[in-house]
Coordinates of C-alpha atoms in Angstrom, one line a residue:
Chain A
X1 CA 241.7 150.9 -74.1
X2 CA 239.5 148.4 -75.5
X3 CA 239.2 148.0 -79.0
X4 CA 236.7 145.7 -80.7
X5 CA 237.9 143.3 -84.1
X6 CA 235.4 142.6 -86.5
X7 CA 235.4 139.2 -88.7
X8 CA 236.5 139.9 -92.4
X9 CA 234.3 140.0 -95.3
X10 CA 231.8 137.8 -96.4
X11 CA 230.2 137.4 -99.8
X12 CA 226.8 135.5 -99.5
X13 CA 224.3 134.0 -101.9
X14 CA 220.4 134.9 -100.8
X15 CA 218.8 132.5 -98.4
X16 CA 222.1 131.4 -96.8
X17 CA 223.2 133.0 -93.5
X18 CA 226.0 134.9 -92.1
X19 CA 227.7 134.7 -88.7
X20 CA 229.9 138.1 -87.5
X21 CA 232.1 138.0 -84.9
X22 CA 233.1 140.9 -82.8
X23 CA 236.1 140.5 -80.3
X24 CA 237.1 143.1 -77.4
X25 CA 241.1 143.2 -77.5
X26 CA 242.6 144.7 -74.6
X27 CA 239.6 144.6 -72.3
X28 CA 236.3 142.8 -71.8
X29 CA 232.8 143.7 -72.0
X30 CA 232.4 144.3 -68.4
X31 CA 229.2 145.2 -68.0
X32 CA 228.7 146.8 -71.5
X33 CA 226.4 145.9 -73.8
X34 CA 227.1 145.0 -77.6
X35 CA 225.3 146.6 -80.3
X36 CA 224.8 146.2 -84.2
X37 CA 224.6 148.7 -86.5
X38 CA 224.5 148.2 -90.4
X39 CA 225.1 150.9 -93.1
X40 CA 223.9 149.9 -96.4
X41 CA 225.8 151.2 -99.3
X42 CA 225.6 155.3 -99.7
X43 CA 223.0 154.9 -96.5
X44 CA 222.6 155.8 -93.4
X45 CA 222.8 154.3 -90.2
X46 CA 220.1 151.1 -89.1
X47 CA 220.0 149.8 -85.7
X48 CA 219.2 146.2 -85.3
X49 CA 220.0 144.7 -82.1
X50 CA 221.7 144.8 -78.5
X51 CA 222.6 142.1 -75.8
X52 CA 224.2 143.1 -72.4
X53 CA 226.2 140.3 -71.7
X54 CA 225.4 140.1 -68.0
X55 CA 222.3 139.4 -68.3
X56 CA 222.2 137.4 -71.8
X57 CA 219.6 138.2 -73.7
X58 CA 219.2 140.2 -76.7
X59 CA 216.4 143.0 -77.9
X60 CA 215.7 143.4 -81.6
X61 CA 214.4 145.6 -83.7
X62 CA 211.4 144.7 -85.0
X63 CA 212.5 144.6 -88.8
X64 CA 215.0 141.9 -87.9
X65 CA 213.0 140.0 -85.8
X66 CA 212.8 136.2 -86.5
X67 CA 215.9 136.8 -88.7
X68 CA 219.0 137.9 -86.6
X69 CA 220.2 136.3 -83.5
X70 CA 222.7 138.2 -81.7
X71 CA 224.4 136.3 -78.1
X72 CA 227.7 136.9 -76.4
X73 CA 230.6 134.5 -75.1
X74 CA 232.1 136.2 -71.7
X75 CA 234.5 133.9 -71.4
X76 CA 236.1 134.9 -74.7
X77 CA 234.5 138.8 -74.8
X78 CA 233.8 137.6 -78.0
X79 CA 230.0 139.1 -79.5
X80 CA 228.3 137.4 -82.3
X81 CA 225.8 138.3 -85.1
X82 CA 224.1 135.8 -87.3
X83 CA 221.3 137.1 -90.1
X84 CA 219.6 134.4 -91.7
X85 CA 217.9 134.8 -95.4
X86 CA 220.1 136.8 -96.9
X87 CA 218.7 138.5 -99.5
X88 CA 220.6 141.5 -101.6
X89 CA 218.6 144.4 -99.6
X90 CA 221.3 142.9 -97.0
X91 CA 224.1 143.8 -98.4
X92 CA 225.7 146.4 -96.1
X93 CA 228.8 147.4 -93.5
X94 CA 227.8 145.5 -90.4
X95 CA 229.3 147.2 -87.2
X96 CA 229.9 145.9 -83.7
X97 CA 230.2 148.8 -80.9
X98 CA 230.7 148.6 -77.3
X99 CA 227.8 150.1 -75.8
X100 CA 226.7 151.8 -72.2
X101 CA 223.0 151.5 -71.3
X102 CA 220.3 152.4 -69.5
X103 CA 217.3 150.5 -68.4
X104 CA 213.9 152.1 -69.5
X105 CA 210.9 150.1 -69.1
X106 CA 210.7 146.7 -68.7
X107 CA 213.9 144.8 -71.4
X108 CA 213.9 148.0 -73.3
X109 CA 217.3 149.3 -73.1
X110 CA 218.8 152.9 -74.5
X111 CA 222.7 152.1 -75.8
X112 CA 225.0 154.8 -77.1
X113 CA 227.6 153.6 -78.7
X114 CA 231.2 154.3 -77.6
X115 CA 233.4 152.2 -78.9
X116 CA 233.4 150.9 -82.6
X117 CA 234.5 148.4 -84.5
X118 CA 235.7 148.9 -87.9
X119 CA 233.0 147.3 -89.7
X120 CA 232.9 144.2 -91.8
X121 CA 231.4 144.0 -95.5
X122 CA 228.7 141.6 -96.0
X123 CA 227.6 141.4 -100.0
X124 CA 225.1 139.0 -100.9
X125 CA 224.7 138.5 -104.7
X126 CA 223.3 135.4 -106.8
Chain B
X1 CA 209.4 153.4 -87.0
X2 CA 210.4 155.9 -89.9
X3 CA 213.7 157.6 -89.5
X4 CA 214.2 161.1 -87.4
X5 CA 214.4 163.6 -89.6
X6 CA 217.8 165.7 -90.1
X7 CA 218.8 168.7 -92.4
X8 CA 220.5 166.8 -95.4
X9 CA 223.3 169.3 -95.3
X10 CA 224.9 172.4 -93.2
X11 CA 227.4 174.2 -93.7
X12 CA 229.3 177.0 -92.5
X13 CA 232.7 178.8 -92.4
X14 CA 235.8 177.8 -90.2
X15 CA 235.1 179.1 -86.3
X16 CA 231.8 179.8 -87.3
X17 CA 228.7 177.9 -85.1
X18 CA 226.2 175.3 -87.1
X19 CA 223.4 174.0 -85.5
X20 CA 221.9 170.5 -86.8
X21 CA 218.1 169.6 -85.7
X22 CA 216.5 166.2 -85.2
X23 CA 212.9 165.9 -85.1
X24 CA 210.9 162.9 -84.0
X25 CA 208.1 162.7 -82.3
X26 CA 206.4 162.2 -78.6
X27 CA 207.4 158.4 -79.0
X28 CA 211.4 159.3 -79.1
X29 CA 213.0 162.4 -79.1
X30 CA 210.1 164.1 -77.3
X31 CA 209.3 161.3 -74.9
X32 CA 212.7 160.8 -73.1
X33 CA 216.3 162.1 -72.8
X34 CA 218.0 159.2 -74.9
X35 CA 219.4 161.2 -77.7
X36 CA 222.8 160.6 -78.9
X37 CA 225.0 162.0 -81.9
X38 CA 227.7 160.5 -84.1
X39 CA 230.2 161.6 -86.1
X40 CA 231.4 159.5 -89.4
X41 CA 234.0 160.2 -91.8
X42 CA 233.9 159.1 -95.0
X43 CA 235.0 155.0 -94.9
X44 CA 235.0 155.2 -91.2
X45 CA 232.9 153.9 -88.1
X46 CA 231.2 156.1 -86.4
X47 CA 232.0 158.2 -83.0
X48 CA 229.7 158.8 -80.4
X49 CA 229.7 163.1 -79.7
X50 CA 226.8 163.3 -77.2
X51 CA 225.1 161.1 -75.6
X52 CA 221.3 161.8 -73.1
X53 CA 221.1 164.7 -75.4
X54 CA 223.7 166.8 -73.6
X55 CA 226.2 164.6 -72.0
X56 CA 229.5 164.7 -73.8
X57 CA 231.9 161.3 -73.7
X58 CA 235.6 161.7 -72.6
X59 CA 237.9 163.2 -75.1
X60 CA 235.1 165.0 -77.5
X61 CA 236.0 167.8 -77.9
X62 CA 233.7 170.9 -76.0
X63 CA 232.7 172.8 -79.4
X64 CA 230.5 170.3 -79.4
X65 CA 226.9 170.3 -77.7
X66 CA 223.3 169.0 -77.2
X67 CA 220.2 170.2 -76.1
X68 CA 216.5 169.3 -76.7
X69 CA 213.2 171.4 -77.2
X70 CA 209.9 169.2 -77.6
X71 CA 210.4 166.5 -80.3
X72 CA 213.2 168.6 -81.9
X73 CA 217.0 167.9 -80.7
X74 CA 220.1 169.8 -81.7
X75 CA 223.8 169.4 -82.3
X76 CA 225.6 172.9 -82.4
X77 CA 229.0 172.9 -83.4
X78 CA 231.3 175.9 -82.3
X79 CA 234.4 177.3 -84.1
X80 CA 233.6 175.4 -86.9
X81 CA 236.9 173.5 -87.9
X82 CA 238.3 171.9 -90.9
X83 CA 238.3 168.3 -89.3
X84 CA 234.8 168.7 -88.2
X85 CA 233.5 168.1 -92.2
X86 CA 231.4 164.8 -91.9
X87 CA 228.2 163.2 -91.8
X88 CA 226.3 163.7 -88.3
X89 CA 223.5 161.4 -87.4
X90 CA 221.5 161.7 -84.4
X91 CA 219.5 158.5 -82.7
X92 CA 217.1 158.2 -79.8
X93 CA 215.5 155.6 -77.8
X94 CA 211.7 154.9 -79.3
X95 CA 208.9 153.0 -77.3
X96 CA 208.2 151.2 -80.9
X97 CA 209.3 147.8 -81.9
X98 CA 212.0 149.3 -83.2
X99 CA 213.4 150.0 -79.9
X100 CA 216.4 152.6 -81.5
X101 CA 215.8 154.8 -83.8
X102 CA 218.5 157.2 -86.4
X103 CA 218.3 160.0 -88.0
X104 CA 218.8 160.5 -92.0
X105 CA 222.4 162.4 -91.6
X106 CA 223.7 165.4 -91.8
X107 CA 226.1 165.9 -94.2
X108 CA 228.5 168.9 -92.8
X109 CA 230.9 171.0 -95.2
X110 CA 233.4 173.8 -94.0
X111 CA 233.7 176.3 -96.5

């Protein structure tokens, strides 16, 4: 059963950038995709990006966009995220999670999220 | 993209049913079949409990189910259970920029 380790926290000052790594253990990625999800303290749930491996390239959401860069090493099942001016608004639980898909129109993509990593604590303060 | 908009909290009494709504709009929850639910508990990642509004993942458990009516989606949870006290969110596929959408959460309480 695959499971998926998370990088350990990171405490950031604004307007640097952080890099989150996401590992499968005891599988690959096959033709998953990887998804990011953050959860801001006492929050809910935020969306903000997916790559299927495979194919290599990433969608965004549109609030991230410019400002997160997710990509994917097969060759180590390894999944990155890296969010770039940092400001305290960013200060969250950032999860990786395995993720089947489905091809809707064009490079949109619908993921649900089946497998989940436990998370790693980003906290950017001056 | 604003959020989808859930019931703050339900709750309900062990082996009792709860139902927890979702509305969006034409864009996401109306528009296609991409609605999925998770489960967290407090300190926890999330589980996935349904997933295309009605298809349940292997090993979850069959108390729970989805269905859909318009832009409204629904999680009903059967013989409510002690274990099953946590926040729910629901999230669908939008044609925005925003590409995925969640809802605001569901905080569930067994009495």
């Amino acid at each position: 059963q695959v499971q998926l380790v998370q990088s350990g926290a990171e405490v950031k000052k604004p307007g640097s950038s952080v890099k989150v790594s996401c590992k499968a253990s005891g599988g690959t990625f096959s033709s998953y995709a990887i998804s990011w999800v953050r959860q801001a303290p006492g929050q809910g749930l935020e969306w903000m990006g997916g790559i299927i491996p495979i194919f290599g390239t990433a969608n965004y959401a549109q609030k991230f966009q410019g400002r997160v860069t997710i990509t994917a090493d097969e060759s180590t099942s390894t999944a990155y995220m890296e969010l770039s001016s940092l400001r305290s608004e960013d200060t969250a639980v950032y999860y990786c999670a395995r993720a089947g898909w489905t091809a809707v129109a064009g490079t949109h993509y619908y993921y649900y999220m089946d497998v989940w990593g436990k998370g790693t604590t980003v906290t950017v303060s001056s | 993209q604003s959020a989808l908009t859930q019931p703050a909290s339900v709750s309900g009494s062990p082996g009792q049913s709860i139902t927890i709504s979702c509305t969006g709009t034409s864009s996401d929850v109306g528009g296609y079949n991409y609605v999925s639910w998770y489960q967290q508990h407090p300190g926890k990642a999330p589980k996935l409990m349904i997933y295309e509004v009605s298809n349940r993942p292997s090993g979850v458990s069959n108390r729970f189910s989805g269905s859909k009516s318009g832009n409204t989606a629904s999680l009903t949870i059967s013989g409510l259970q002690a274990e099953d006290e946590a926040d729910y969110y629901c999230s669908s596929y939008t044609s925005s920029s925003t590409l995925k959408v969640f809802g605001t959460g569901t905080k569930v309480t067994v009495l």
